[in-house]
Amino acid sequence: MSKGKKTVWITGASAGIGMETSLLLAENGYRLILSARRKKPLEELSEKIHRRTGTPAWIVPLDVSDRIAVDKAVGTLPAEWAQVDILINNAGLAAGLDHLQEGDINDWERMIDTNIKGLLYMTRSLLPGMVERGHGHVVNLGSIAGKEVYERGNVYCATKHAVDALSRAMRIDLLSHGIRVTNIAPGLVETEFSLVRFKGDARKAKDPYRGMTPLNGRDVAETILFAITRPPHVCINDLVITPTAQANSYYVQRHE
Ligand code: 8X3
């Protein structure tokens, strides 16, 4: 059944980096557990994976910020899916781009609940199994916003700094258990990310990518594949990946 194939649980699988990573990993022989809040796109993705690879994915519709739902989802996995080798904490969002004094507290709660608490709930639920088996890999989707802060980024940047800190902290706490922890920190990636940040305003959502070639979901997926295919004695700690036209959060080369 699953002999030799590693099982990966990826959150936020229904779009963008999550969807591209799911497809790429499935094509590279991994068994996928796909999570996201919406069931329909997960079903479509699972069917696509089945068509392309002959192996269906297991879908778990889930809001990672719902602590009880996360525990239940992990606790009720069928036996053949219960040994998760790799957790990819990809679910996350930016909501709003306002000065702190004008920020919408509901946006802050959503970002903190998903980007920090959701990542923690998933990790806390799956780590005991990895510890028991003596191996595992946690890949956290951080951001360049976890390395720098920029105007109006405030709470989003704070959540991604938390992801960065938690990745480093996990690496220490899990050291004696042979579990790898990787932080992937992308810069400008053109996905639904910007549309969510600007609450569906397509014109504003395009602005960060104007006059330059941003990364796409596949670029980040390939980086994740690289990290998880290193030999067992190698742990990629932290990777910052930007478009060639981006030096950091402030310097972007645009042709206009
Ligand atoms: C996404 C990258 O630059 O919008 O995490 O913060 S950025």
PDB file of C-alpha atoms in Angstrom, residues 143-236:
ATOM      1  CA  SER A 143       7.801  35.017   4.428  1.00  0.00           C
ATOM      2  CA  ILE A 144      10.251  37.773   3.711  1.00  0.00           C
ATOM      3  CA  ALA A 145       7.816  39.587   6.027  1.00  0.00           C
ATOM      4  CA  GLY A 146       9.229  37.379   8.771  1.00  0.00           C
ATOM      5  CA  LYS A 147      12.686  38.838   8.160  1.00  0.00           C
ATOM      6  CA  GLU A 148      11.815  42.515   7.766  1.00  0.00           C
ATOM      7  CA  VAL A 149       8.935  44.820   8.606  1.00  0.00           C
ATOM      8  CA  TYR A 150       7.475  47.257   6.126  1.00  0.00           C
ATOM      9  CA  GLU A 151       5.006  50.127   6.301  1.00  0.00           C
ATOM     10  CA  ARG A 152       1.421  48.901   6.849  1.00  0.00           C
ATOM     11  CA  GLY A 153       2.662  45.302   7.195  1.00  0.00           C
ATOM     12  CA  ASN A 154       2.578  45.443  11.021  1.00  0.00           C
ATOM     13  CA  VAL A 155       0.491  42.466  12.188  1.00  0.00           C
ATOM     14  CA  TYR A 156       1.123  40.330   9.096  1.00  0.00           C
ATOM     15  CA  CYS A 157       4.871  40.871   9.549  1.00  0.00           C
ATOM     16  CA  ALA A 158       4.523  40.043  13.248  1.00  0.00           C
ATOM     17  CA  THR A 159       2.809  36.734  12.461  1.00  0.00           C
ATOM     18  CA  LYS A 160       5.532  35.786   9.989  1.00  0.00           C
ATOM     19  CA  HIS A 161       8.224  36.778  12.495  1.00  0.00           C
ATOM     20  CA  ALA A 162       6.462  34.381  14.860  1.00  0.00           C
ATOM     21  CA  VAL A 163       6.664  31.620  12.234  1.00  0.00           C
ATOM     22  CA  ASP A 164      10.373  32.346  11.848  1.00  0.00           C
ATOM     23  CA  ALA A 165      10.909  32.192  15.620  1.00  0.00           C
ATOM     24  CA  LEU A 166       8.843  29.022  15.974  1.00  0.00           C
ATOM     25  CA  SER A 167      10.819  27.315  13.198  1.00  0.00           C
ATOM     26  CA  ARG A 168      14.054  28.062  15.038  1.00  0.00           C
ATOM     27  CA  ALA A 169      12.546  27.032  18.377  1.00  0.00           C
ATOM     28  CA  MET A 170      11.205  23.729  16.986  1.00  0.00           C
ATOM     29  CA  ARG A 171      14.609  22.892  15.572  1.00  0.00           C
ATOM     30  CA  ILE A 172      16.060  23.130  19.073  1.00  0.00           C
ATOM     31  CA  ASP A 173      13.255  21.294  20.868  1.00  0.00           C
ATOM     32  CA  LEU A 174      13.166  18.476  18.308  1.00  0.00           C
ATOM     33  CA  LEU A 175      16.929  18.104  17.975  1.00  0.00           C
ATOM     34  CA  SER A 176      17.147  14.893  19.979  1.00  0.00           C
ATOM     35  CA  HIS A 177      14.296  13.307  17.974  1.00  0.00           C
ATOM     36  CA  GLY A 178      15.788  13.489  14.487  1.00  0.00           C
ATOM     37  CA  ILE A 179      13.018  15.733  13.171  1.00  0.00           C
ATOM     38  CA  ARG A 180      13.895  18.322  10.551  1.00  0.00           C
ATOM     39  CA  VAL A 181      12.389  21.802  10.507  1.00  0.00           C
ATOM     40  CA  THR A 182      12.564  24.058   7.464  1.00  0.00           C
ATOM     41  CA  ASN A 183      11.420  27.660   7.157  1.00  0.00           C
ATOM     42  CA  ILE A 184      10.668  28.830   3.605  1.00  0.00           C
ATOM     43  CA  ALA A 185      10.478  32.617   3.274  1.00  0.00           C
ATOM     44  CA  PRO A 186       9.198  33.828  -0.098  1.00  0.00           C
ATOM     45  CA  GLY A 187       9.057  37.410  -1.297  1.00  0.00           C
ATOM     46  CA  LEU A 188       6.605  38.487  -3.999  1.00  0.00           C
ATOM     47  CA  VAL A 189       4.642  35.464  -5.245  1.00  0.00           C
ATOM     48  CA  GLU A 190       1.663  36.094  -7.512  1.00  0.00           C
ATOM     49  CA  THR A 191      -1.190  33.931  -6.200  1.00  0.00           C
ATOM     50  CA  GLU A 192      -4.555  34.644  -4.546  1.00  0.00           C
ATOM     51  CA  PHE A 193      -2.503  36.084  -1.672  1.00  0.00           C
ATOM     52  CA  SER A 194      -2.803  39.680  -2.814  1.00  0.00           C
ATOM     53  CA  LEU A 195      -6.489  39.352  -3.685  1.00  0.00           C
ATOM     54  CA  VAL A 196      -7.147  38.152  -0.133  1.00  0.00           C
ATOM     55  CA  ARG A 197      -5.011  40.936   1.345  1.00  0.00           C
ATOM     56  CA  PHE A 198      -6.990  43.547  -0.611  1.00  0.00           C
ATOM     57  CA  LYS A 199     -10.331  41.806   0.000  1.00  0.00           C
ATOM     58  CA  GLY A 200     -11.169  41.047  -3.601  1.00  0.00           C
ATOM     59  CA  ASP A 201     -10.066  44.383  -5.117  1.00  0.00           C
ATOM     60  CA  ALA A 202      -8.412  43.033  -8.286  1.00  0.00           C
ATOM     61  CA  ARG A 203      -6.882  46.374  -9.284  1.00  0.00           C
ATOM     62  CA  LYS A 204      -5.134  46.884  -5.948  1.00  0.00           C
ATOM     63  CA  ALA A 205      -4.159  43.217  -5.854  1.00  0.00           C
ATOM     64  CA  LYS A 206      -2.136  43.562  -9.078  1.00  0.00           C
ATOM     65  CA  ASP A 207      -0.184  46.584  -7.880  1.00  0.00           C
ATOM     66  CA  PRO A 208       2.612  44.794  -5.949  1.00  0.00           C
ATOM     67  CA  TYR A 209       3.546  42.903  -9.156  1.00  0.00           C
ATOM     68  CA  ARG A 210       3.386  45.770 -11.627  1.00  0.00           C
ATOM     69  CA  GLY A 211       6.352  46.118 -13.998  1.00  0.00           C
ATOM     70  CA  MET A 212       8.205  43.052 -12.742  1.00  0.00           C
ATOM     71  CA  THR A 213       8.110  39.259 -12.912  1.00  0.00           C
ATOM     72  CA  PRO A 214       7.044  37.842  -9.548  1.00  0.00           C
ATOM     73  CA  LEU A 215       7.541  34.285  -8.357  1.00  0.00           C
ATOM     74  CA  ASN A 216       4.735  31.824  -8.994  1.00  0.00           C
ATOM     75  CA  GLY A 217       3.460  28.996  -6.825  1.00  0.00           C
ATOM     76  CA  ARG A 218       5.507  26.452  -8.752  1.00  0.00           C
ATOM     77  CA  ASP A 219       8.770  28.302  -7.973  1.00  0.00           C
ATOM     78  CA  VAL A 220       8.095  27.928  -4.257  1.00  0.00           C
ATOM     79  CA  ALA A 221       6.860  24.339  -4.666  1.00  0.00           C
ATOM     80  CA  GLU A 222      10.180  23.403  -6.289  1.00  0.00           C
ATOM     81  CA  THR A 223      12.034  24.919  -3.328  1.00  0.00           C
ATOM     82  CA  ILE A 224       9.943  22.865  -0.907  1.00  0.00           C
ATOM     83  CA  LEU A 225      10.595  19.711  -2.964  1.00  0.00           C
ATOM     84  CA  PHE A 226      14.318  20.435  -2.796  1.00  0.00           C
ATOM     85  CA  ALA A 227      14.185  20.808   1.009  1.00  0.00           C
ATOM     86  CA  ILE A 228      12.319  17.555   1.616  1.00  0.00           C
ATOM     87  CA  THR A 229      14.410  15.477  -0.782  1.00  0.00           C
ATOM     88  CA  ARG A 230      17.753  16.133   0.929  1.00  0.00           C
ATOM     89  CA  PRO A 231      19.431  13.051   2.419  1.00  0.00           C
ATOM     90  CA  PRO A 232      18.388  12.298   6.033  1.00  0.00           C
ATOM     91  CA  HIS A 233      21.500  13.917   7.533  1.00  0.00           C
ATOM     92  CA  VAL A 234      20.784  17.275   5.835  1.00  0.00           C
ATOM     93  CA  CYS A 235      18.352  19.865   7.179  1.00  0.00           C
ATOM     94  CA  ILE A 236      17.645  22.989   5.146  1.00  0.00           C
TER      95      ILE A 236
END
